[in-house]
Coordinates of C-alpha atoms in Angstrom, one line a residue:
M1 CA 12.5 17.1 -12.7
K2 CA 11.8 15.3 -15.9
I3 CA 8.7 13.1 -15.3
L4 CA 7.0 10.3 -17.2
L5 CA 3.4 9.8 -16.5
A6 CA 2.6 6.3 -17.7
D7 CA -1.2 6.3 -16.8
K8 CA -3.9 8.9 -16.6
F9 CA -3.5 11.9 -14.0
Q10 CA -6.0 14.3 -12.9
E11 CA -5.8 17.4 -15.3
A12 CA -5.9 20.1 -12.4
Y13 CA -2.8 18.4 -10.8
L14 CA -1.1 18.0 -14.0
D15 CA -1.1 21.7 -14.3
V16 CA 0.1 21.9 -10.6
L17 CA 3.1 19.8 -11.7
Q18 CA 3.8 22.0 -14.6
K19 CA 3.5 25.1 -13.0
S20 CA 5.9 23.8 -10.3
G21 CA 8.7 23.9 -13.2
H22 CA 8.6 20.2 -13.8
E23 CA 9.1 19.1 -17.4
I24 CA 6.0 16.3 -18.0
E25 CA 5.3 13.9 -20.5
L26 CA 2.2 12.4 -20.3
K27 CA 1.8 8.9 -22.1
P28 CA -1.2 7.0 -20.6
N29 CA -1.3 4.4 -23.2
L30 CA 2.1 2.9 -22.3
G31 CA 2.2 -0.7 -21.2
A32 CA 4.7 -2.7 -19.3
D33 CA 6.5 -3.8 -22.5
D34 CA 6.7 -0.4 -23.9
L35 CA 8.4 1.2 -20.8
P36 CA 11.8 0.1 -21.3
N37 CA 12.0 1.7 -24.6
E38 CA 10.6 5.0 -23.0
I39 CA 12.2 5.4 -19.8
Q40 CA 15.7 6.8 -20.7
G41 CA 16.2 10.4 -19.7
Y42 CA 13.4 10.5 -17.0
E43 CA 14.3 11.2 -13.4
C44 CA 10.8 10.2 -12.0
L45 CA 8.1 7.8 -13.2
I46 CA 4.4 8.0 -12.0
V47 CA 2.2 5.0 -12.6
R48 CA -1.3 3.8 -11.6
S49 CA -1.8 0.5 -13.0
T50 CA 1.0 0.1 -15.4
K51 CA 3.6 -2.6 -14.5
V52 CA 7.2 -1.5 -13.8
T53 CA 9.3 -4.3 -14.3
K54 CA 13.1 -5.2 -14.1
A55 CA 13.5 -4.6 -17.7
T56 CA 12.2 -1.0 -17.1
I57 CA 14.5 -0.4 -14.1
D58 CA 17.6 -1.7 -16.0
A59 CA 16.8 0.2 -19.0
S60 CA 16.7 3.6 -17.0
D61 CA 19.5 5.9 -16.8
E62 CA 18.3 8.9 -14.9
L63 CA 15.6 7.4 -12.8
N64 CA 15.6 7.9 -9.1
L65 CA 12.0 7.9 -8.0
I66 CA 8.9 5.9 -9.0
I67 CA 5.5 7.0 -7.6
R68 CA 2.4 4.7 -7.3
A69 CA -0.6 6.8 -7.6
G70 CA -2.3 4.5 -5.1
A71 CA -1.5 2.2 -2.3
G72 CA -0.6 -1.2 -3.6
V73 CA 3.0 -1.7 -5.1
N74 CA 2.7 -5.4 -6.2
T75 CA 2.7 -4.1 -9.9
I76 CA 6.3 -2.6 -9.3
D77 CA 9.5 -4.7 -9.0
I78 CA 10.5 -2.9 -5.7
N79 CA 13.2 -5.3 -4.9
E80 CA 14.9 -4.4 -8.3
A81 CA 14.4 -0.6 -7.7
A82 CA 16.0 -1.1 -4.1
N83 CA 19.0 -2.8 -5.8
K84 CA 19.5 0.2 -8.0
G85 CA 19.0 2.9 -5.5
I86 CA 15.8 4.0 -6.9
F87 CA 13.2 5.1 -4.6
V88 CA 9.4 3.7 -4.7
C89 CA 6.7 5.6 -3.0
N90 CA 2.9 5.5 -2.8
T91 CA 0.2 7.4 -1.7
P92 CA -1.4 5.3 1.1
G93 CA -5.0 6.0 2.4
K94 CA -6.1 8.2 -0.1
N95 CA -8.3 5.7 -1.9
A96 CA -9.6 4.3 1.4
I97 CA -13.1 5.6 1.4
A98 CA -13.8 5.0 -2.4
V99 CA -12.5 1.2 -2.0
A100 CA -14.8 0.7 1.3
E101 CA -17.8 2.2 -0.5
L102 CA -17.3 -0.3 -3.4
A103 CA -16.9 -3.2 -0.8
F104 CA -20.0 -2.4 0.9
G105 CA -21.9 -1.8 -2.3
L106 CA -21.0 -5.4 -3.4
L107 CA -22.2 -6.4 0.0
L108 CA -25.5 -4.8 -0.6
S109 CA -25.8 -5.9 -4.1
I110 CA -25.4 -9.7 -3.1
D111 CA -28.0 -9.2 -0.2
R112 CA -30.6 -7.7 -2.4
K113 CA -29.4 -9.2 -5.8
I114 CA -29.2 -5.9 -7.3
A115 CA -27.4 -6.8 -10.5
D116 CA -29.9 -9.4 -11.2
N117 CA -32.8 -7.3 -10.5
V118 CA -31.6 -4.5 -13.2
S119 CA -30.6 -7.3 -15.6
D120 CA -34.1 -8.8 -15.6
L121 CA -35.9 -5.3 -15.8
K122 CA -33.6 -4.4 -18.7
N123 CA -34.9 -7.6 -20.3
G124 CA -38.5 -6.9 -19.7
Q125 CA -38.9 -9.2 -16.9
W126 CA -40.9 -8.4 -13.7
N127 CA -40.3 -10.7 -10.7
K128 CA -41.0 -9.0 -7.6
K129 CA -41.7 -12.5 -5.9
K130 CA -38.2 -13.7 -6.6
Y131 CA -36.4 -10.5 -5.5
S132 CA -38.4 -10.0 -2.4
K133 CA -36.3 -12.7 -0.7
A134 CA -33.3 -10.9 1.0
E135 CA -31.9 -11.4 4.4
G136 CA -30.7 -7.8 5.0
V137 CA -27.4 -6.8 6.5
F138 CA -28.7 -5.2 9.6
G139 CA -27.5 -7.4 12.8
K140 CA -25.2 -9.4 10.8
T141 CA -21.7 -10.1 11.8
V142 CA -18.8 -9.1 9.6
G143 CA -15.2 -10.4 10.1
I144 CA -12.7 -7.8 8.7
V145 CA -9.4 -9.2 7.7
G146 CA -6.8 -6.4 7.4
L147 CA -7.4 -3.1 9.3
G148 CA -5.5 -0.5 7.5
D149 CA -7.0 2.8 6.1
I150 CA -9.5 0.6 4.0
G151 CA -10.3 -1.9 6.4
L152 CA -11.0 0.8 9.0
A153 CA -13.3 2.6 6.6
F154 CA -15.2 -0.5 5.8
A155 CA -15.6 -1.1 9.5
E156 CA -17.1 2.3 10.2
R157 CA -19.5 1.9 7.4
A158 CA -20.6 -1.7 8.4
N159 CA -21.2 -0.5 12.0
A160 CA -23.4 2.6 10.7
F161 CA -25.6 0.0 8.9
G162 CA -25.8 -1.7 12.2
M163 CA -23.7 -4.7 11.8
Q164 CA -21.4 -6.3 14.5
V165 CA -17.6 -5.9 13.3
L166 CA -15.2 -8.5 14.3
T167 CA -11.6 -8.6 14.0
V168 CA -8.4 -10.5 15.3
A169 CA -6.9 -9.1 18.5
K170 CA -3.4 -7.6 18.0
Q171 CA -1.5 -4.5 19.0
R172 CA -2.3 -1.4 17.1
D173 CA -1.6 2.3 17.2
P174 CA -3.7 4.3 19.6
D175 CA -5.6 6.4 16.9
T176 CA -6.7 2.9 15.3
E177 CA -7.8 1.6 18.8
K178 CA -9.7 4.7 19.3
R179 CA -11.8 4.2 16.1
L180 CA -12.4 0.7 16.8
E181 CA -13.4 1.4 20.2
E182 CA -15.9 4.0 18.8
I183 CA -17.6 1.4 16.8
N184 CA -17.8 -1.2 19.4
V185 CA -15.6 -3.8 17.5
E186 CA -15.2 -7.3 19.1
Y187 CA -11.9 -9.1 19.0
C188 CA -11.1 -12.7 18.3
D189 CA -8.3 -14.9 19.3
S190 CA -7.6 -16.2 15.8
Q191 CA -8.6 -15.8 12.3
K192 CA -10.2 -19.2 12.4
E193 CA -12.6 -18.0 15.2
L194 CA -13.4 -14.7 13.1
L195 CA -14.3 -16.9 10.0
E196 CA -16.4 -19.3 12.0
K197 CA -18.5 -16.5 13.6
S198 CA -19.1 -14.2 10.5
D199 CA -21.8 -14.0 8.2
V200 CA -19.5 -11.8 5.9
V201 CA -15.7 -11.8 5.5
S202 CA -14.2 -8.6 4.1
L203 CA -10.5 -8.7 3.0
H204 CA -8.5 -5.6 3.1
V205 CA -4.8 -6.7 2.7
P206 CA -1.9 -5.8 0.9
A207 CA -0.6 -8.2 -1.8
N208 CA 2.7 -9.8 -0.5
D209 CA 4.2 -13.1 0.3
Q210 CA 2.3 -13.4 3.6
T211 CA -1.2 -12.8 2.2
K212 CA -0.8 -14.8 -1.2
G213 CA -3.1 -17.4 -1.3
M214 CA -4.3 -16.8 2.2
V215 CA -7.9 -17.8 1.0
N216 CA -7.3 -21.3 0.7
S217 CA -9.2 -24.6 1.5
D218 CA -8.6 -24.1 5.3
F219 CA -9.9 -20.6 5.1
I220 CA -13.0 -21.6 3.3
S221 CA -13.7 -24.7 5.4
S222 CA -13.7 -22.2 8.4
M223 CA -16.5 -20.0 6.9
K224 CA -20.0 -20.5 7.6
E225 CA -22.2 -21.9 4.9
N226 CA -24.0 -19.3 2.7
S227 CA -21.7 -16.5 4.1
I228 CA -20.3 -13.8 2.0
L229 CA -16.7 -13.2 1.0
I230 CA -15.8 -9.7 -0.3
N231 CA -12.3 -9.0 -1.8
T232 CA -11.4 -5.6 -3.0
S233 CA -7.7 -5.9 -2.1
R234 CA -5.6 -8.2 -4.6
G235 CA -6.7 -11.1 -6.6
T236 CA -3.4 -13.1 -5.6
V237 CA -4.7 -13.5 -1.9
V238 CA -7.4 -15.9 -3.0
E239 CA -6.6 -19.6 -4.4
D240 CA -9.5 -20.0 -7.2
A241 CA -9.7 -23.6 -6.6
A242 CA -10.5 -23.2 -3.0
L243 CA -12.9 -20.3 -3.5
L244 CA -14.7 -22.2 -6.2
D245 CA -15.0 -25.2 -4.0
G246 CA -16.8 -23.0 -1.4
L247 CA -19.2 -21.4 -4.0
N248 CA -20.1 -25.0 -5.2
N249 CA -20.2 -26.8 -2.1
K250 CA -20.9 -24.3 0.8
G251 CA -23.2 -22.0 -0.9
I252 CA -20.7 -19.0 -0.3
W253 CA -21.4 -15.9 -2.2
A254 CA -18.6 -13.4 -3.3
G255 CA -18.4 -9.9 -4.2
L256 CA -14.9 -9.4 -6.0
D257 CA -13.4 -6.4 -7.6
V258 CA -9.9 -8.0 -8.1
Y259 CA -9.0 -11.4 -9.6
N260 CA -6.1 -13.4 -10.4
D261 CA -4.9 -13.1 -13.9
E262 CA -6.5 -9.9 -14.7
P263 CA -6.2 -8.0 -18.1
S264 CA -3.0 -5.8 -18.0
G265 CA -4.9 -3.1 -19.9
S266 CA -8.0 -1.2 -18.9
A267 CA -10.1 -3.1 -21.5
G268 CA -10.0 -6.6 -22.9
D269 CA -11.6 -10.0 -22.8
F270 CA -11.8 -11.6 -19.4
S271 CA -13.6 -14.9 -18.5
T272 CA -13.0 -17.4 -15.8
E273 CA -14.8 -19.9 -13.7
I274 CA -14.8 -17.3 -11.0
S275 CA -16.0 -14.5 -12.9
Q276 CA -18.7 -16.3 -14.6
H277 CA -20.0 -18.1 -11.5
S278 CA -23.7 -17.6 -10.6
N279 CA -22.8 -16.9 -6.8
V280 CA -20.3 -14.1 -7.8
Y281 CA -20.8 -10.4 -8.2
G282 CA -18.0 -8.7 -9.8
T283 CA -16.7 -5.5 -10.8
H284 CA -13.8 -4.5 -12.9
H285 CA -11.0 -3.7 -10.3
I286 CA -12.5 -0.1 -9.9
G287 CA -12.2 0.3 -6.2
A288 CA -10.2 3.5 -6.1
S289 CA -11.9 4.9 -9.2
T290 CA -13.8 7.9 -8.1
E291 CA -13.0 11.5 -8.8
Q292 CA -12.7 12.1 -5.0
A293 CA -10.3 9.5 -4.8
Q294 CA -8.2 10.2 -7.8
N295 CA -7.9 14.0 -6.8
A296 CA -6.9 13.2 -3.4
I297 CA -4.3 10.7 -4.9
A298 CA -3.0 13.0 -7.4
E299 CA -2.6 15.8 -4.7
E300 CA -0.5 13.3 -2.5
V301 CA 1.6 12.6 -5.7
V302 CA 2.5 16.4 -5.8
E303 CA 3.3 16.3 -2.1
V304 CA 5.5 13.3 -2.5
L305 CA 7.5 15.1 -5.3
N306 CA 7.6 18.7 -3.4
K307 CA 9.1 16.7 -0.5
F308 CA 11.5 14.6 -2.5
E309 CA 12.8 17.9 -4.1
N310 CA 13.8 19.2 -0.7
G311 CA 15.4 15.9 0.4
V312 CA 12.5 14.2 2.3
V313 CA 11.3 10.7 1.0
L314 CA 7.6 10.3 1.8
H315 CA 6.0 7.0 2.0
S316 CA 8.8 5.0 0.7
V317 CA 8.2 1.3 0.5
N318 CA 11.5 0.0 -0.4
M319 CA 13.8 1.3 2.5
Q320 CA 15.2 -1.0 5.0
K321 CA 12.9 -0.4 8.1
S322 CA 15.4 -1.3 10.8
P323 CA 18.9 -0.7 9.7
E324 CA 20.9 -3.9 10.3
V325 CA 23.4 -2.2 12.8
S326 CA 25.0 -2.9 16.1
Y327 CA 26.5 0.5 17.4
T328 CA 25.4 3.9 17.3
I329 CA 28.1 6.8 17.2
S330 CA 27.5 10.1 18.2
V331 CA 29.6 12.9 17.0
R332 CA 29.1 16.5 18.3
H333 CA 30.9 18.9 16.1
F334 CA 31.3 22.5 14.8
D335 CA 29.3 23.0 11.8
K336 CA 32.1 23.4 9.5
V337 CA 32.7 22.0 5.8
G338 CA 34.4 18.6 5.7
V339 CA 33.9 17.5 9.3
L340 CA 31.8 14.6 8.6
A341 CA 34.0 13.6 5.3
N342 CA 36.9 13.4 7.8
V343 CA 34.8 11.3 10.2
L344 CA 33.5 9.0 7.7
N345 CA 37.2 8.6 6.3
Q346 CA 38.4 7.4 9.6
L347 CA 35.6 4.9 9.9
K348 CA 36.4 3.7 6.4
A349 CA 39.9 2.9 7.3
D350 CA 38.6 0.4 10.1
D351 CA 36.1 -1.1 7.5
I352 CA 33.1 0.1 9.2
N353 CA 29.9 0.7 7.1
I354 CA 27.1 3.0 8.1
G355 CA 23.7 1.9 7.5
H356 CA 22.0 5.1 8.5
M357 CA 23.0 8.6 9.1
E358 CA 21.5 11.8 10.4
N359 CA 22.9 15.1 11.1
K360 CA 21.0 18.0 13.1
I361 CA 22.2 21.5 13.6
F362 CA 21.7 23.4 16.8
E363 CA 20.1 26.7 16.9
G364 CA 22.4 29.3 15.7
A365 CA 24.3 27.0 13.3
V366 CA 27.4 26.7 15.3
A367 CA 27.4 23.2 16.6
A368 CA 25.9 20.0 15.2
C369 CA 25.3 16.3 16.2
A370 CA 25.8 13.4 13.6
T371 CA 24.4 10.1 14.5
L372 CA 25.6 7.2 12.7
H373 CA 24.6 3.6 12.8
A374 CA 27.2 1.4 12.3
N375 CA 27.7 -2.4 11.7
K376 CA 30.6 -2.7 14.3
C377 CA 32.2 -0.8 17.0
P378 CA 35.3 1.5 16.2
N379 CA 38.6 0.4 17.8
E380 CA 40.4 2.5 20.4
E381 CA 42.7 4.0 17.7
I382 CA 39.9 5.0 15.3
I383 CA 38.0 6.5 18.5
K384 CA 40.9 8.4 19.3
K385 CA 41.6 9.8 15.8
L386 CA 38.0 10.9 15.7
N387 CA 38.3 13.0 18.8
E388 CA 41.6 14.4 17.4
I389 CA 39.8 15.8 14.4
E390 CA 39.9 19.6 15.1
E391 CA 36.3 20.6 14.6
V392 CA 34.8 17.4 16.7
I393 CA 33.6 18.4 20.2
Q394 CA 32.9 14.9 21.6
V395 CA 32.3 11.3 20.2
S396 CA 30.3 8.7 22.1
I397 CA 29.2 5.1 21.2
K398 CA 26.6 2.9 22.4
G399 CA 26.1 -0.6 21.5
R400 CA 22.6 -2.4 20.7

């Protein structure tokens, strides 16, 4: 494949890609406005933080895969990619430990005022009396909003420091439930209850329509006075005005790695009321930026590419989760050339659309079974014609 890397990429895995026969162009200094003029001719685009806009997708002519080297895909116009039939994949969970470590580092820094300690010491100031005043995190209650890979990693680290972990009760997969049970997580009936009970609240949610502005005035008003808010997810989940009110009037402290209206590049001027507030300990959106995490992400990018070349789409984020279909048509047939083409032609004649299709071959490669999810049931005449196809063994239809 001809691949454009529009961000930095681990050198060792760059060599892996090249040795796999891919044609690689590494252009880490490209910005969102540059991509539309660069994308033509490339089959795959790999990005970390560079935005992939509608303009880039519209300008592409060969593009069929976009890989986000990381978890969040809010910098990619996934809807426009879906409209153009371009797969968007990510590498979920590979940065979980790195982000969880930073989140906990922010918590400890706030509790022990580490950044202020360092600053005063560098400026020749010694103030043991001032900095001896710290609560400590042992025995404190931490509420976690968002228990994906990062939230779980943070929960396990909080438990190791002797904190009581809270989360909102909901149905989760067995592996997650087991990990939560091992660290004695307590469940709350609502987010409001979680906020009211927590000394620390840590956010680990994706950026989407459901989470945008979730930290609003109601959220802040439910938090304890002098409590701590940690956000290493996305800046858009916080309403700045609400957080400022909490900082100013409730004594809330915030440990932030992400912000609204961050600079698009890796360096630049950035100053807001939030970032400059005395109750805010901030870092520069570096949660995933460890060598361990970047190596794990790069390795997964290689895996996504390898799978894609073998017809498997790994970690796609813009495929329909449940096809909007009403009927499942199962066609057992001999594994001969043109059988499925004949089947689809018959369905087309009845204006039947197939939302999803899978064909599995039996041992020995004599027979196969095609499963087609359709928007409507074929009429009796079409069913008869399907069964009359010479290579078809049997047709069965089930409604949903």
